[in-house]
Tab-separated table of N, CA and C in Angstrom:
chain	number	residue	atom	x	y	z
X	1	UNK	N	16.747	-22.112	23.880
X	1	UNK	CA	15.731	-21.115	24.202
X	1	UNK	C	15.763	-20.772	25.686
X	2	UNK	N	16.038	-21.202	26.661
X	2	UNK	CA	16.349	-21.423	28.179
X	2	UNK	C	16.889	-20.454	28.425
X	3	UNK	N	18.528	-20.313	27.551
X	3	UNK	CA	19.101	-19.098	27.774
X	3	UNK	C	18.852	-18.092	27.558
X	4	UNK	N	17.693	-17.841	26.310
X	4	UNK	CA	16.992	-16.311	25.845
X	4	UNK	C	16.352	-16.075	26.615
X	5	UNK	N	15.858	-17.147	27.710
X	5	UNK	CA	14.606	-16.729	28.888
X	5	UNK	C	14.803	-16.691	29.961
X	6	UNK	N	16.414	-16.588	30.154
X	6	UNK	CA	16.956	-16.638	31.455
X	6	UNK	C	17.825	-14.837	31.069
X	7	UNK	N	17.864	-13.965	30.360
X	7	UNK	CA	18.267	-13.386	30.169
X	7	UNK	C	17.091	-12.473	29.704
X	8	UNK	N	16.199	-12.357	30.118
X	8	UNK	CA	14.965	-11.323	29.684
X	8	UNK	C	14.917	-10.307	31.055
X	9	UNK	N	14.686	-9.163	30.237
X	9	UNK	CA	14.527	-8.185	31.652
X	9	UNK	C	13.038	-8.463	33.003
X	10	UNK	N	12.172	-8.977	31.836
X	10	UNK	CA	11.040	-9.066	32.835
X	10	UNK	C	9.899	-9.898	32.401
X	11	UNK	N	8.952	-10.320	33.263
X	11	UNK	CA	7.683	-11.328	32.730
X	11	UNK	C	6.412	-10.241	32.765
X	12	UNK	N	5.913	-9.945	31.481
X	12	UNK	CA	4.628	-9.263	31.189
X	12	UNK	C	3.519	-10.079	30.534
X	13	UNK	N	2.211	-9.599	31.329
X	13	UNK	CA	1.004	-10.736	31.012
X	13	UNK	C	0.985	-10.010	29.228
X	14	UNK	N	0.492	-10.229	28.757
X	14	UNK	CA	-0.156	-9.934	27.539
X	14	UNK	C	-0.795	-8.758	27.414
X	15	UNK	N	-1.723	-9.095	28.767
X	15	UNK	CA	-3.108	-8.208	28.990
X	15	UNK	C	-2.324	-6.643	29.552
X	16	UNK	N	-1.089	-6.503	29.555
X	16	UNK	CA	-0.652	-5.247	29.762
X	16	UNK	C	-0.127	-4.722	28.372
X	17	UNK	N	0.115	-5.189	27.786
X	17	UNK	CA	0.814	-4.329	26.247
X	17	UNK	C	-0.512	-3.707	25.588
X	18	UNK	N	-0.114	-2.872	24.869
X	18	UNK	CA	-1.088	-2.209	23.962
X	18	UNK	C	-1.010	-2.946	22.910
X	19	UNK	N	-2.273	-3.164	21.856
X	19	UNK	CA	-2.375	-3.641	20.859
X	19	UNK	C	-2.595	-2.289	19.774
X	20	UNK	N	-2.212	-2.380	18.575
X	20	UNK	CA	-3.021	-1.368	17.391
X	20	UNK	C	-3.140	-2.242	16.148
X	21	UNK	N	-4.444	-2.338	15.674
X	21	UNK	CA	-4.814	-3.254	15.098
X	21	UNK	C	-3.839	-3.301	13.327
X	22	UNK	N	-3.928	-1.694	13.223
X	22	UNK	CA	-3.504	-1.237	11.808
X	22	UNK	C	-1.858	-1.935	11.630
X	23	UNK	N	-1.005	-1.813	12.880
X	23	UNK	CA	0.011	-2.213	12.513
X	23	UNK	C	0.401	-3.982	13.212
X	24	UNK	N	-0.739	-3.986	13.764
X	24	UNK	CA	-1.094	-5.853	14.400
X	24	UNK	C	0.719	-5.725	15.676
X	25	UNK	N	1.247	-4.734	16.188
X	25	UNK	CA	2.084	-4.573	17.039
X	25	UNK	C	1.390	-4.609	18.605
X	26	UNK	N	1.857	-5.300	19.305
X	26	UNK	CA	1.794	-5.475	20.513
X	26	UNK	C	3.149	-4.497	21.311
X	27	UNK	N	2.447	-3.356	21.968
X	27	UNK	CA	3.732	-2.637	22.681
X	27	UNK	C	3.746	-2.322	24.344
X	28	UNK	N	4.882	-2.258	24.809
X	28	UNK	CA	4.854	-2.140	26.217
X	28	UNK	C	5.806	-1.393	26.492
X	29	UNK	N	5.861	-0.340	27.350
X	29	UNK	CA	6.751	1.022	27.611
X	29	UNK	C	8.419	0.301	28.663
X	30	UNK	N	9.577	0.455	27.405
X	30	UNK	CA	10.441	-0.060	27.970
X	30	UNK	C	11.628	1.265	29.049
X	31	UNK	N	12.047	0.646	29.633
X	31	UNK	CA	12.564	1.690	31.005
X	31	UNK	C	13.384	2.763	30.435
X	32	UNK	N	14.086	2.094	28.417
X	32	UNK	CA	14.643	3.621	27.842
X	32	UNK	C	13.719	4.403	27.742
X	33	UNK	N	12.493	4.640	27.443
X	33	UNK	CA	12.078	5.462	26.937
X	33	UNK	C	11.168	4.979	25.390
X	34	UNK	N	11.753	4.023	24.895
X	34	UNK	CA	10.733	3.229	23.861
X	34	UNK	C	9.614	2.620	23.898
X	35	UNK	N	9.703	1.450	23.597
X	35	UNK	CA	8.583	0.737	23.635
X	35	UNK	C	8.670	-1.041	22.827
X	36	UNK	N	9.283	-1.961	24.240
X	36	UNK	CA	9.161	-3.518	23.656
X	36	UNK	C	8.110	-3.495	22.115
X	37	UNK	N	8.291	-4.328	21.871
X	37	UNK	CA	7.677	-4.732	20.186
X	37	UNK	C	7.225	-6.212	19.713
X	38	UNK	N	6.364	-6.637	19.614
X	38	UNK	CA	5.983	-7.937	19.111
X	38	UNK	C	5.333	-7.841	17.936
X	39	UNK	N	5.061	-8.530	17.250
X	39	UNK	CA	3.892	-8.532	15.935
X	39	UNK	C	3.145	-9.949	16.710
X	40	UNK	N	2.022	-9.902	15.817
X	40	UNK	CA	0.601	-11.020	16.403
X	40	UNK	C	1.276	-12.099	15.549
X	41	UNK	N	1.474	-11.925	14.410
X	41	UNK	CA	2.064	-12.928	13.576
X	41	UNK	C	3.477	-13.676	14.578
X	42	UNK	N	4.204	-12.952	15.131
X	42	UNK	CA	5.149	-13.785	16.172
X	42	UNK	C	4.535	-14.417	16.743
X	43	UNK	N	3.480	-13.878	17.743
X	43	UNK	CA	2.959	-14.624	18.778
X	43	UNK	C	2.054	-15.383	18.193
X	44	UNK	N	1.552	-15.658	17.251
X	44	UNK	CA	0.537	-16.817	16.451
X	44	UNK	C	1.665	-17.959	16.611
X	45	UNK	N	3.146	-17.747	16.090
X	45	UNK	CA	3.653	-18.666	15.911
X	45	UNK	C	4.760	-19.113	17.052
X	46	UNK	N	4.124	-18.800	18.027
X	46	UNK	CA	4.474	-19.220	19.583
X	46	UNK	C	5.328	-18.402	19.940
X	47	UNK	N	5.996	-17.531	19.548
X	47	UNK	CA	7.300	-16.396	19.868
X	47	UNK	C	6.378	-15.552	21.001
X	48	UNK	N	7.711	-15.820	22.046
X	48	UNK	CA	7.023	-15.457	23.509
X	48	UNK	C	7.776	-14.026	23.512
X	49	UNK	N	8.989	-13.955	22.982
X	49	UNK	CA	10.044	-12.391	23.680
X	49	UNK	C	10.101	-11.120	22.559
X	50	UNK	N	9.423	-10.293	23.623
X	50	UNK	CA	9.101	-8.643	22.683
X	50	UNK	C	10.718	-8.016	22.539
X	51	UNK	N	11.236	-7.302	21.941
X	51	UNK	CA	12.712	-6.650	22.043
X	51	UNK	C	12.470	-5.127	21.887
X	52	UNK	N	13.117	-4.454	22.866
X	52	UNK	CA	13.171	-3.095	22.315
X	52	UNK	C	13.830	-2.589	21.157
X	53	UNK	N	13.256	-1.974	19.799
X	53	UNK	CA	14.295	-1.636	19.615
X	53	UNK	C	15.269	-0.582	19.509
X	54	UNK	N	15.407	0.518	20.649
X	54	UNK	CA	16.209	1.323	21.014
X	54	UNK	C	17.607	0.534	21.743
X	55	UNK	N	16.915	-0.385	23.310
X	55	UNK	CA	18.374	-0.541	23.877
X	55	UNK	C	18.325	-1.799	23.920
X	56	UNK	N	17.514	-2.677	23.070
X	56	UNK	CA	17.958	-4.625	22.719
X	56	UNK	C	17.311	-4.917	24.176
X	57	UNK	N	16.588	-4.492	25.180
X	57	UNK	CA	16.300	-5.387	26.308
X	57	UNK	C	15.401	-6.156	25.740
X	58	UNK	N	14.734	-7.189	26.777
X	58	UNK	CA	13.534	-8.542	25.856
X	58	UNK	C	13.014	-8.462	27.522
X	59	UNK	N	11.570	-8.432	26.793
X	59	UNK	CA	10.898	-9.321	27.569
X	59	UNK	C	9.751	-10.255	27.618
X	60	UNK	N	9.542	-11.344	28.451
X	60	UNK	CA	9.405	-12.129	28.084
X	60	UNK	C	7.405	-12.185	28.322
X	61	UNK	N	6.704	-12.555	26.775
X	61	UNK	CA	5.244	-12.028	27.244
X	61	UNK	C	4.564	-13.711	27.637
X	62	UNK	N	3.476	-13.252	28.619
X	62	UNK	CA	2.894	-14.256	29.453
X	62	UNK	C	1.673	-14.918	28.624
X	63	UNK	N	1.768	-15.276	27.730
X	63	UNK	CA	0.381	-15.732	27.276
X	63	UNK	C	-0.386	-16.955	26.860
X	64	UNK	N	-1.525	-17.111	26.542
X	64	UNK	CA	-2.123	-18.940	26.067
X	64	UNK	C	-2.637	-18.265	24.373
X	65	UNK	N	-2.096	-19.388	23.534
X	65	UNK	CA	-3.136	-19.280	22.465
X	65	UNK	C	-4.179	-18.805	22.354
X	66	UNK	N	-5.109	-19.378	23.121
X	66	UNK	CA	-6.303	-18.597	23.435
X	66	UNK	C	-6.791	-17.264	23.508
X	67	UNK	N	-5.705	-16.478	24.162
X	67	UNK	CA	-5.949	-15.213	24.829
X	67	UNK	C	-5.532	-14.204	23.292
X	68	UNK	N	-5.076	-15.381	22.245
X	68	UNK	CA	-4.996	-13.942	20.903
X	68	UNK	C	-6.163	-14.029	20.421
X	69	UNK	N	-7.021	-14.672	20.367
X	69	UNK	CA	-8.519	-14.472	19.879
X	69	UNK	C	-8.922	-13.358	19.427
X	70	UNK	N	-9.186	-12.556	20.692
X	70	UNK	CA	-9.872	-10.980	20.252
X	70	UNK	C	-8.815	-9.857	19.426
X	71	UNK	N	-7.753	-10.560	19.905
X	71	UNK	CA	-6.799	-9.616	19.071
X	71	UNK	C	-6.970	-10.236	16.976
X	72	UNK	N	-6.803	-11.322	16.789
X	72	UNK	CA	-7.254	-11.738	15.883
X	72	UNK	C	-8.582	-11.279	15.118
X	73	UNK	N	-9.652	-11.659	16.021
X	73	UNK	CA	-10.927	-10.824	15.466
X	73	UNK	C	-10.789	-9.641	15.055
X	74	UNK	N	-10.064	-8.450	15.699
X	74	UNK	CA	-10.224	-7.176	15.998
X	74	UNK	C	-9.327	-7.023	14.666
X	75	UNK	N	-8.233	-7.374	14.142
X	75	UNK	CA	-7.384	-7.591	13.044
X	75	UNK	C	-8.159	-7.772	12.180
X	76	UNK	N	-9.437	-8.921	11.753
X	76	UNK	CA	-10.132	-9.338	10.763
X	76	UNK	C	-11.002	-8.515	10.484
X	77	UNK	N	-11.966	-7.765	11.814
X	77	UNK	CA	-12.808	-6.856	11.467
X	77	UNK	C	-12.434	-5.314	11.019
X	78	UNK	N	-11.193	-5.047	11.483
X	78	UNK	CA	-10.457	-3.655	10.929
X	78	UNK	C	-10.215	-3.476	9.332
X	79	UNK	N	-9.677	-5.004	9.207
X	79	UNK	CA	-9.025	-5.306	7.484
X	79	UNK	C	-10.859	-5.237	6.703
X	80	UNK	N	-11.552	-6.026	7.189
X	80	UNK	CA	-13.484	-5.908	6.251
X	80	UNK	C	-13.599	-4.631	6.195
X	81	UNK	N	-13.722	-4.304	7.441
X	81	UNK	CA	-14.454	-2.511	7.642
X	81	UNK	C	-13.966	-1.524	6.222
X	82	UNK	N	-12.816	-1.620	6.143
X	82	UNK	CA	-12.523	-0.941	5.477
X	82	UNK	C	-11.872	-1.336	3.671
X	83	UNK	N	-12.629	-2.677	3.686
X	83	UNK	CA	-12.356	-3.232	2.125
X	83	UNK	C	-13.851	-3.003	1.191
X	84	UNK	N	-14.658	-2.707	1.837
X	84	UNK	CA	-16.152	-2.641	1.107
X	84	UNK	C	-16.301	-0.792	1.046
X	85	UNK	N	-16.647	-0.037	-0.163
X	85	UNK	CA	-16.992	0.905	-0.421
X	85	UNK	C	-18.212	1.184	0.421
X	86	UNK	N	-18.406	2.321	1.062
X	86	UNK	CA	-19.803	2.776	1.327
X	86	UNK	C	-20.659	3.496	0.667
X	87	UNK	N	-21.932	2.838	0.251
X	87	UNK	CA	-22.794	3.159	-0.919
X	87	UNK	C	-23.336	3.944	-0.094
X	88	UNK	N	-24.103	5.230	-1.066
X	88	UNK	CA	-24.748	6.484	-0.168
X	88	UNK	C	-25.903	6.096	-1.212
């Protein structure tokens, strides 16, 4: 793993990627023109490196367990919101 992290284009906190709850993707604007890529489900399971996938760069995201919390919540309350019919 040393070598996948010695070969990453760059170190990004967390707190800079965009989250969207619908597709649970974590994204960050890569220098082609794309956009690095993570899923929450990676990073639940400790996977630190986003990849573009236009030109394969990685980089490497800065984060604690902790800090997926709200992203988690925000996942749980998107999936309720919209499993219960609204009675009129």
């Amino acid at each position: 793993m040393d070598s996948l992290v010695d070969s990453v284009y760059d170190q990004i906190e967390i707190e800079d990627f965009t989250f969207d709850s619908n597709t649970q993707l974590f994204q960050y604007p890569c220098p082609c023109g794309d956009k690095f890529q993570i899923c929450l489900e990676d990073l639940k399971d400790g996977e630190e490196i986003a990849i573009c996938p236009s030109c394969s760069l990685m980089v490497q995201i800065i984060y604690d367990q902790d800090d997926l919390s709200p992203f988690i919540q925000q996942v749980s309350y998107s999936q309720t919101s919209f499993s219960h019919p609204i009675l009129a």
